[in-house]
PDB file of C-alpha atoms in Angstrom:
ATOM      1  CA  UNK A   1       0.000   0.000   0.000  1.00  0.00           C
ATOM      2  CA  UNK A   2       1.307   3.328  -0.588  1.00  0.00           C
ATOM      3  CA  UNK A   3       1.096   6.514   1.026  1.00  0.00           C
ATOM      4  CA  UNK A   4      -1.548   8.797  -0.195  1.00  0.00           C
ATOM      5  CA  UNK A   5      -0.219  12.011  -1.113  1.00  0.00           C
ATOM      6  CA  UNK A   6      -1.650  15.067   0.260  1.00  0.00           C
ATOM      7  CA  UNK A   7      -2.769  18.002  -2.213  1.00  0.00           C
ATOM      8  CA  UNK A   8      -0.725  20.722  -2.169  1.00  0.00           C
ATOM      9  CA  UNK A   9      -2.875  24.276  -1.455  1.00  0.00           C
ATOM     10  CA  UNK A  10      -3.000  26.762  -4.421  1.00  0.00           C
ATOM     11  CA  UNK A  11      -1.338  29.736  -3.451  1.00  0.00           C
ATOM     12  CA  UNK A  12      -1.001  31.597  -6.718  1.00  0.00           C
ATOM     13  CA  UNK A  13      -3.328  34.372  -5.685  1.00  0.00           C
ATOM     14  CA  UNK A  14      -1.927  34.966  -1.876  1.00  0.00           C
ATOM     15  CA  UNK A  15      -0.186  37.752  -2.935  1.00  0.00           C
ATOM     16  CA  UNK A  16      -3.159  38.919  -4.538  1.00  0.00           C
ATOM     17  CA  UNK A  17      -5.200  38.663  -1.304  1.00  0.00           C
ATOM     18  CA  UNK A  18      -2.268  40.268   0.681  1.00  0.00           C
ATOM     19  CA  UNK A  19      -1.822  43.677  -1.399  1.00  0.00           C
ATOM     20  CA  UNK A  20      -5.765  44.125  -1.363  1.00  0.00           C
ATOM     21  CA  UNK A  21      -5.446  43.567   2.604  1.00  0.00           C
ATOM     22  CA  UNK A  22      -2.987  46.133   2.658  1.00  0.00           C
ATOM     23  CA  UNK A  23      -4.427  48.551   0.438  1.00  0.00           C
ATOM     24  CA  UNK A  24      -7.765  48.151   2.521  1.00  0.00           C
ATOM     25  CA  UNK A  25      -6.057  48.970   5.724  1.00  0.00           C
ATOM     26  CA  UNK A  26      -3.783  51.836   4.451  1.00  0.00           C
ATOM     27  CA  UNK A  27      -7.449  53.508   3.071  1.00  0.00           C
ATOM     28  CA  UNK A  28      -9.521  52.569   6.095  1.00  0.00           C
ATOM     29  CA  UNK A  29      -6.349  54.089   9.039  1.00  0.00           C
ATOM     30  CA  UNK A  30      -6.096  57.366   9.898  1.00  0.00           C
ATOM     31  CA  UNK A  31      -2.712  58.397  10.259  1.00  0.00           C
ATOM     32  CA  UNK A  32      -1.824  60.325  13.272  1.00  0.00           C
ATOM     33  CA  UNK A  33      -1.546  63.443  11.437  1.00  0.00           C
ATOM     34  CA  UNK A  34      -3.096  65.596  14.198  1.00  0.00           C
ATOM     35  CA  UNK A  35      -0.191  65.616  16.526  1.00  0.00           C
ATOM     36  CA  UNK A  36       1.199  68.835  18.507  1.00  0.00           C
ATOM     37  CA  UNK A  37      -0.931  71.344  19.908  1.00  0.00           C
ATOM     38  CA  UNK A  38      -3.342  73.479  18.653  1.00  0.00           C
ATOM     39  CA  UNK A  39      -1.925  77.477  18.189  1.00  0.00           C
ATOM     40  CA  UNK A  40      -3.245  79.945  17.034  1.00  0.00           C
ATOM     41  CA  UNK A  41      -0.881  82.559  15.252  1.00  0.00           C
ATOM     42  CA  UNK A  42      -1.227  86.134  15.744  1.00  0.00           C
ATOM     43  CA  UNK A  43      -2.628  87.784  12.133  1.00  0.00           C
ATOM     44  CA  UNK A  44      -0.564  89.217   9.366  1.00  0.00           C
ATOM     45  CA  UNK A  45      -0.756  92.590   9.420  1.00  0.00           C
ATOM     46  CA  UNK A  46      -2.095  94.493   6.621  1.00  0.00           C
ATOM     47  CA  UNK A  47       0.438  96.737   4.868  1.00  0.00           C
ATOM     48  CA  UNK A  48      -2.037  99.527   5.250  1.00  0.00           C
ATOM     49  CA  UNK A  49      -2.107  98.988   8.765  1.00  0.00           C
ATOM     50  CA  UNK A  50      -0.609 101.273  11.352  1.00  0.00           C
ATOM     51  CA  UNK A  51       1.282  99.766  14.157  1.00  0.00           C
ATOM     52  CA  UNK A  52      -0.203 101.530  17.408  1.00  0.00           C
ATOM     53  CA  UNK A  53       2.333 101.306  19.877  1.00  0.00           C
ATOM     54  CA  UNK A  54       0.645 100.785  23.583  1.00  0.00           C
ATOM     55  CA  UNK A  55       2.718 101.481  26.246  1.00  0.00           C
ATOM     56  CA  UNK A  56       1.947  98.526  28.804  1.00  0.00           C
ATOM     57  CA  UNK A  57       2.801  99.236  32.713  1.00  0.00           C
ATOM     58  CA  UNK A  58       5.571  97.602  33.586  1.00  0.00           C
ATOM     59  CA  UNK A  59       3.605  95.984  36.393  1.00  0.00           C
ATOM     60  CA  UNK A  60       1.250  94.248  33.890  1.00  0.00           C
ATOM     61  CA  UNK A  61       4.149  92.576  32.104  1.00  0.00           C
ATOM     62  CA  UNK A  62       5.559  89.128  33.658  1.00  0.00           C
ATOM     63  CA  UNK A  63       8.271  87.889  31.074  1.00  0.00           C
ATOM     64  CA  UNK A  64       9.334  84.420  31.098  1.00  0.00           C
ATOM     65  CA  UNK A  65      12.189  83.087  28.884  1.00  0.00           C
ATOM     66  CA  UNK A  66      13.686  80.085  28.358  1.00  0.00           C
ATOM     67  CA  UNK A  67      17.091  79.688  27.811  1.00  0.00           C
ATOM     68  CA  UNK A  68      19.445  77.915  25.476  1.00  0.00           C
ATOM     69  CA  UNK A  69      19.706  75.031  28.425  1.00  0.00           C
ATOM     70  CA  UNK A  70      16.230  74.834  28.834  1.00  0.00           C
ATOM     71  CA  UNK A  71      15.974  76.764  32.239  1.00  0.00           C
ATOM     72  CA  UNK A  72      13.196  79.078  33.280  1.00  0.00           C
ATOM     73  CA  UNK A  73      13.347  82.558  34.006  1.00  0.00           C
ATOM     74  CA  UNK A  74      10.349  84.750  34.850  1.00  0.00           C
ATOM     75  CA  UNK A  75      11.948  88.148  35.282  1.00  0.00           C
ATOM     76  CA  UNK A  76      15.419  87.333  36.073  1.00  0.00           C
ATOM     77  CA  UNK A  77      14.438  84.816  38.372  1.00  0.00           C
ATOM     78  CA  UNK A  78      14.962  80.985  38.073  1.00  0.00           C
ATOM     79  CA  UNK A  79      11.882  79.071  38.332  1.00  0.00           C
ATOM     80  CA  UNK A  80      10.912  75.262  38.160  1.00  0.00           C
ATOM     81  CA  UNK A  81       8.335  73.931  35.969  1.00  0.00           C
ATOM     82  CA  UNK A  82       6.724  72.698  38.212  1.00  0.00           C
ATOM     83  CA  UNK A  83       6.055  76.387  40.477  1.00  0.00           C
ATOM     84  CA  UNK A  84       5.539  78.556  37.020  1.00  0.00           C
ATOM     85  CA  UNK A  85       1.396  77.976  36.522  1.00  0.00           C
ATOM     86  CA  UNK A  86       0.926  79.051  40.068  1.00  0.00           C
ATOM     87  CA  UNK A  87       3.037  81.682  39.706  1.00  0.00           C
ATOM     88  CA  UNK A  88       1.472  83.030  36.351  1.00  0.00           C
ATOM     89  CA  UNK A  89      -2.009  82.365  38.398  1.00  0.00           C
ATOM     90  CA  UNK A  90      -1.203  84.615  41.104  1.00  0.00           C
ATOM     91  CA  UNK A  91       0.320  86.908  38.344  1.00  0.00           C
ATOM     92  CA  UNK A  92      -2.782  87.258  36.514  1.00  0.00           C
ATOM     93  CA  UNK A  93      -5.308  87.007  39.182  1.00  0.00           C
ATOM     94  CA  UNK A  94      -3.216  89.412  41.681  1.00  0.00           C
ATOM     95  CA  UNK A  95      -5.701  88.048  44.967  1.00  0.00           C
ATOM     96  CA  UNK A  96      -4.419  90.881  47.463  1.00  0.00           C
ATOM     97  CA  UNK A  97      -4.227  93.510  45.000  1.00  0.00           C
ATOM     98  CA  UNK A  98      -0.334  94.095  45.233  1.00  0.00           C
ATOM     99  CA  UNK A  99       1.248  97.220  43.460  1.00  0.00           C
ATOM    100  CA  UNK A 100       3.719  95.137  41.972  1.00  0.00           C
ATOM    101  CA  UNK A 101       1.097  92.814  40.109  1.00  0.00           C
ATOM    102  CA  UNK A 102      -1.069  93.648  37.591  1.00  0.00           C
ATOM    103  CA  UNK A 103      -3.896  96.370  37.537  1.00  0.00           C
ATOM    104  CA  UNK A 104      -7.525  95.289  37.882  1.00  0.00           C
ATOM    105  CA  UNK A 105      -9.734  97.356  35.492  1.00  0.00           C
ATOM    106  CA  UNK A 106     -14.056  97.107  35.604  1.00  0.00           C
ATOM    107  CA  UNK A 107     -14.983  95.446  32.154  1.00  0.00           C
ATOM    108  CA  UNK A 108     -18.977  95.449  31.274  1.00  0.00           C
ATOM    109  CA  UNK A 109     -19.509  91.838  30.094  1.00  0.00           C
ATOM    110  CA  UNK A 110     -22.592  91.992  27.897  1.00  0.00           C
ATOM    111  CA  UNK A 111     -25.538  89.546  29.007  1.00  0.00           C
ATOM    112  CA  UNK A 112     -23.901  88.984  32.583  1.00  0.00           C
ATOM    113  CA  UNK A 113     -22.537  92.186  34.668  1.00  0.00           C
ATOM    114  CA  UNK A 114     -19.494  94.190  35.415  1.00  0.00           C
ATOM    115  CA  UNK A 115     -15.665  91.926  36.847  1.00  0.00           C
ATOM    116  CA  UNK A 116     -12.533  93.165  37.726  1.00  0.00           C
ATOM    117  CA  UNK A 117     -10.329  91.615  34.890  1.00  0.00           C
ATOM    118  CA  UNK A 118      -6.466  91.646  34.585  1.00  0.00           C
ATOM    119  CA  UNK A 119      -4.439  93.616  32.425  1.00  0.00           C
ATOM    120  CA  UNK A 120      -1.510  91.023  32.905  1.00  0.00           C
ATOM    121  CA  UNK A 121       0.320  90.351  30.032  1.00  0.00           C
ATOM    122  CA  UNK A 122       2.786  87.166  29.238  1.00  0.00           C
ATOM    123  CA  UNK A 123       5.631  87.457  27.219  1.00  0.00           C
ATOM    124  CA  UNK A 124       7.421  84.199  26.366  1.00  0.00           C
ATOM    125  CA  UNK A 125      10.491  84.343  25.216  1.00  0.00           C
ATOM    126  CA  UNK A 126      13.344  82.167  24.262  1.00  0.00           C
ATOM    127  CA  UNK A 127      16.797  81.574  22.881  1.00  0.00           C
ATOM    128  CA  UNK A 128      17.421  79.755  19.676  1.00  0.00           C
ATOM    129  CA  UNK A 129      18.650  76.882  21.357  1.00  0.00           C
ATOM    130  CA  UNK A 130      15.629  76.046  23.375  1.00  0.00           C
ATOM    131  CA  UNK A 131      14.498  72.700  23.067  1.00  0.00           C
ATOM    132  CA  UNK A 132      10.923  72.180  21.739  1.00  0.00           C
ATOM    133  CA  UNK A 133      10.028  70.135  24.584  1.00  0.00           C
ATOM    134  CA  UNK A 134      11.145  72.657  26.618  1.00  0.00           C
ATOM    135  CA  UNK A 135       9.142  75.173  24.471  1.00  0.00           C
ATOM    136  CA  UNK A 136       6.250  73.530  24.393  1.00  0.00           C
ATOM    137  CA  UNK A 137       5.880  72.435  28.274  1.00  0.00           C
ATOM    138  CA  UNK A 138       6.465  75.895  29.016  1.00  0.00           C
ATOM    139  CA  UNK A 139       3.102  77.038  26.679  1.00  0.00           C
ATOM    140  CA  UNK A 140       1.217  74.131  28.326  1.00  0.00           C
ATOM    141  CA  UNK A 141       2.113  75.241  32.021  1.00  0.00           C
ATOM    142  CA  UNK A 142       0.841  78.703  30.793  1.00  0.00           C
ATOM    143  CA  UNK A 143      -2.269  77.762  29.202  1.00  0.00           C
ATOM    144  CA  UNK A 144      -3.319  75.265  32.331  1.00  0.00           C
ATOM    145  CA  UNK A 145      -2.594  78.372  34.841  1.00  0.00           C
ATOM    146  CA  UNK A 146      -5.417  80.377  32.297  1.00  0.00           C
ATOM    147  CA  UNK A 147      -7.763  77.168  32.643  1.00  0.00           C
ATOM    148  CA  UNK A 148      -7.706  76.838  36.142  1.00  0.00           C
ATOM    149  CA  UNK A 149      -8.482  80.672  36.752  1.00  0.00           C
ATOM    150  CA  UNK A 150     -11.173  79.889  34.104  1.00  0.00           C
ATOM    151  CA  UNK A 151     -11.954  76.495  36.177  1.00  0.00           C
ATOM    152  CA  UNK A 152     -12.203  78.475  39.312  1.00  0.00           C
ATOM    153  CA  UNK A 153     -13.903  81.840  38.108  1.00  0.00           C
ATOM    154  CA  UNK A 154     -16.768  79.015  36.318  1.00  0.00           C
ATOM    155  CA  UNK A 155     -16.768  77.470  40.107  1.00  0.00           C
ATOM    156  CA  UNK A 156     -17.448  80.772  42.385  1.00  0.00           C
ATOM    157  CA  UNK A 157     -19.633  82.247  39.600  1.00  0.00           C
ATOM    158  CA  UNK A 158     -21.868  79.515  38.300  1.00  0.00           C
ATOM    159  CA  UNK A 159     -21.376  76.301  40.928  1.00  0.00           C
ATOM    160  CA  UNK A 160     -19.925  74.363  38.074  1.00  0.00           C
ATOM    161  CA  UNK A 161     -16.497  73.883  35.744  1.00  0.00           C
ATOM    162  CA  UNK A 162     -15.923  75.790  33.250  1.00  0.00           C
ATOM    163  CA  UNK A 163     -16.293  72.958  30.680  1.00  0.00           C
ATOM    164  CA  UNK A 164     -19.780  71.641  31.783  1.00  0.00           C
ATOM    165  CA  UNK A 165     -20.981  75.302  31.227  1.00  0.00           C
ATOM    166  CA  UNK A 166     -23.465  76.491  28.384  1.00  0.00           C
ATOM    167  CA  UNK A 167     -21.906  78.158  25.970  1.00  0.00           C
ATOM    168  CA  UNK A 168     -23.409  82.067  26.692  1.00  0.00           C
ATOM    169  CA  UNK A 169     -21.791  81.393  29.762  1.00  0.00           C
ATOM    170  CA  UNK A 170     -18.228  80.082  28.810  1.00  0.00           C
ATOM    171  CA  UNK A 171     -18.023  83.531  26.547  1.00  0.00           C
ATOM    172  CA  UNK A 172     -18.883  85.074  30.004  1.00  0.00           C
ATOM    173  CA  UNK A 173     -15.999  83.497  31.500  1.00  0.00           C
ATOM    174  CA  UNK A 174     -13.646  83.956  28.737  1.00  0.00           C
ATOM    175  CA  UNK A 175     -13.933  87.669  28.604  1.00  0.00           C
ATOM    176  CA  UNK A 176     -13.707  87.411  32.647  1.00  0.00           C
ATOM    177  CA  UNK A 177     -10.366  85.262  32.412  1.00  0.00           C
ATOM    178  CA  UNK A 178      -8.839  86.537  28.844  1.00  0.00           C
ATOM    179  CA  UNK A 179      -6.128  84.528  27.143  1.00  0.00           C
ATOM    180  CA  UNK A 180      -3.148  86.596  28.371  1.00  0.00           C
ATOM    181  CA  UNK A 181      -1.611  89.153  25.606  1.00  0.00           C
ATOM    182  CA  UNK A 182       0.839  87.832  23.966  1.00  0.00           C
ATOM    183  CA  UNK A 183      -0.123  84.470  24.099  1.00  0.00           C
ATOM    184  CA  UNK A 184      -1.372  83.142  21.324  1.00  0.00           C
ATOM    185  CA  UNK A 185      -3.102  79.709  21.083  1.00  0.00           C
TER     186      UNK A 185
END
């Protein structure tokens, strides 16, 4: 008796199969195009357009600059990482009204009443060897110290975080808690 002989499997259109796998799966995958965070540039000036120079107090202005070894400076300072969004908080917010923070002035927000909102601007600044991790920690510190006083001013005002608010009233809170000058996201 002999040994019966197995069929061997037609494989002439595997390959076949396998490119139309991988053409399905590089049309149906989204490529993670969407990383970084979202900015949003200041607008090109029109040529037309006169530059108005405002003259900020001094006391409105906290700078904080990064240098070429990735330390922190606000003013001439050095700060960690981990102390600069509660130090940009108490910046902008100024609780005890101190000379040497930002001014306070009464701004009619339309639909809801009259706050006291900062004139506290934040100028980043950094050398050209700063690394973009550096960079971009730095931004995200800033912008978290802006959504916790928006967090907060939601909290006392409404009983609830900003992000569970209605809209109307998260464009209260927004003009109530600007984006800081000079920040631009």
């Amino acid at each position: 008796m002999g040994k019966k002989k197995t069929p061997a499997i037609n494989s002439s259109s595997t390959a076949d199969i396998a490119f139309l796998l991988l053409c399905y799966f590089l049309m149906t995958t989204t490529m993670g195009s969407q990383l970084g965070l979202a900015r949003r540039l200041p607008p090109i000036p029109d040529k037309d357009q006169k530059v108005d120079d405002q003259k900020v107090n001094r006391r409105n202005i906290i700078i904080v600059r990064i240098n070429a070894s990735d330390r922190i400076l606000v003013g001439s300072e050095p700060i960690d990482i981990s102390q600069l969004k509660d130090k940009i908080k108490e910046f902008l917010s100024n609780p005890e009204n101190d000379p040497t923070l930002p001014e306070k002035e009464e701004k009619e927000i339309e639909g809801y009443r009259t706050v006291m909102v900062s004139k506290g601007v934040i100028s980043l600044q950094n050398d050209r060897g700063t690394s973009y991790d550096a960079y971009i920690a730095v931004q995200n510190e800033l912008v978290k110290a802006i959504n916790e006083l928006r967090d907060e001013f939601s909290k006392a005002n409404f009983g609830k975080p900003y992000l569970r608010l209605p809209a109307e009233e998260r464009g209260w809170v927004k003009n109530a808690v600007p984006r800081a000058p000079g920040l631009h996201m």
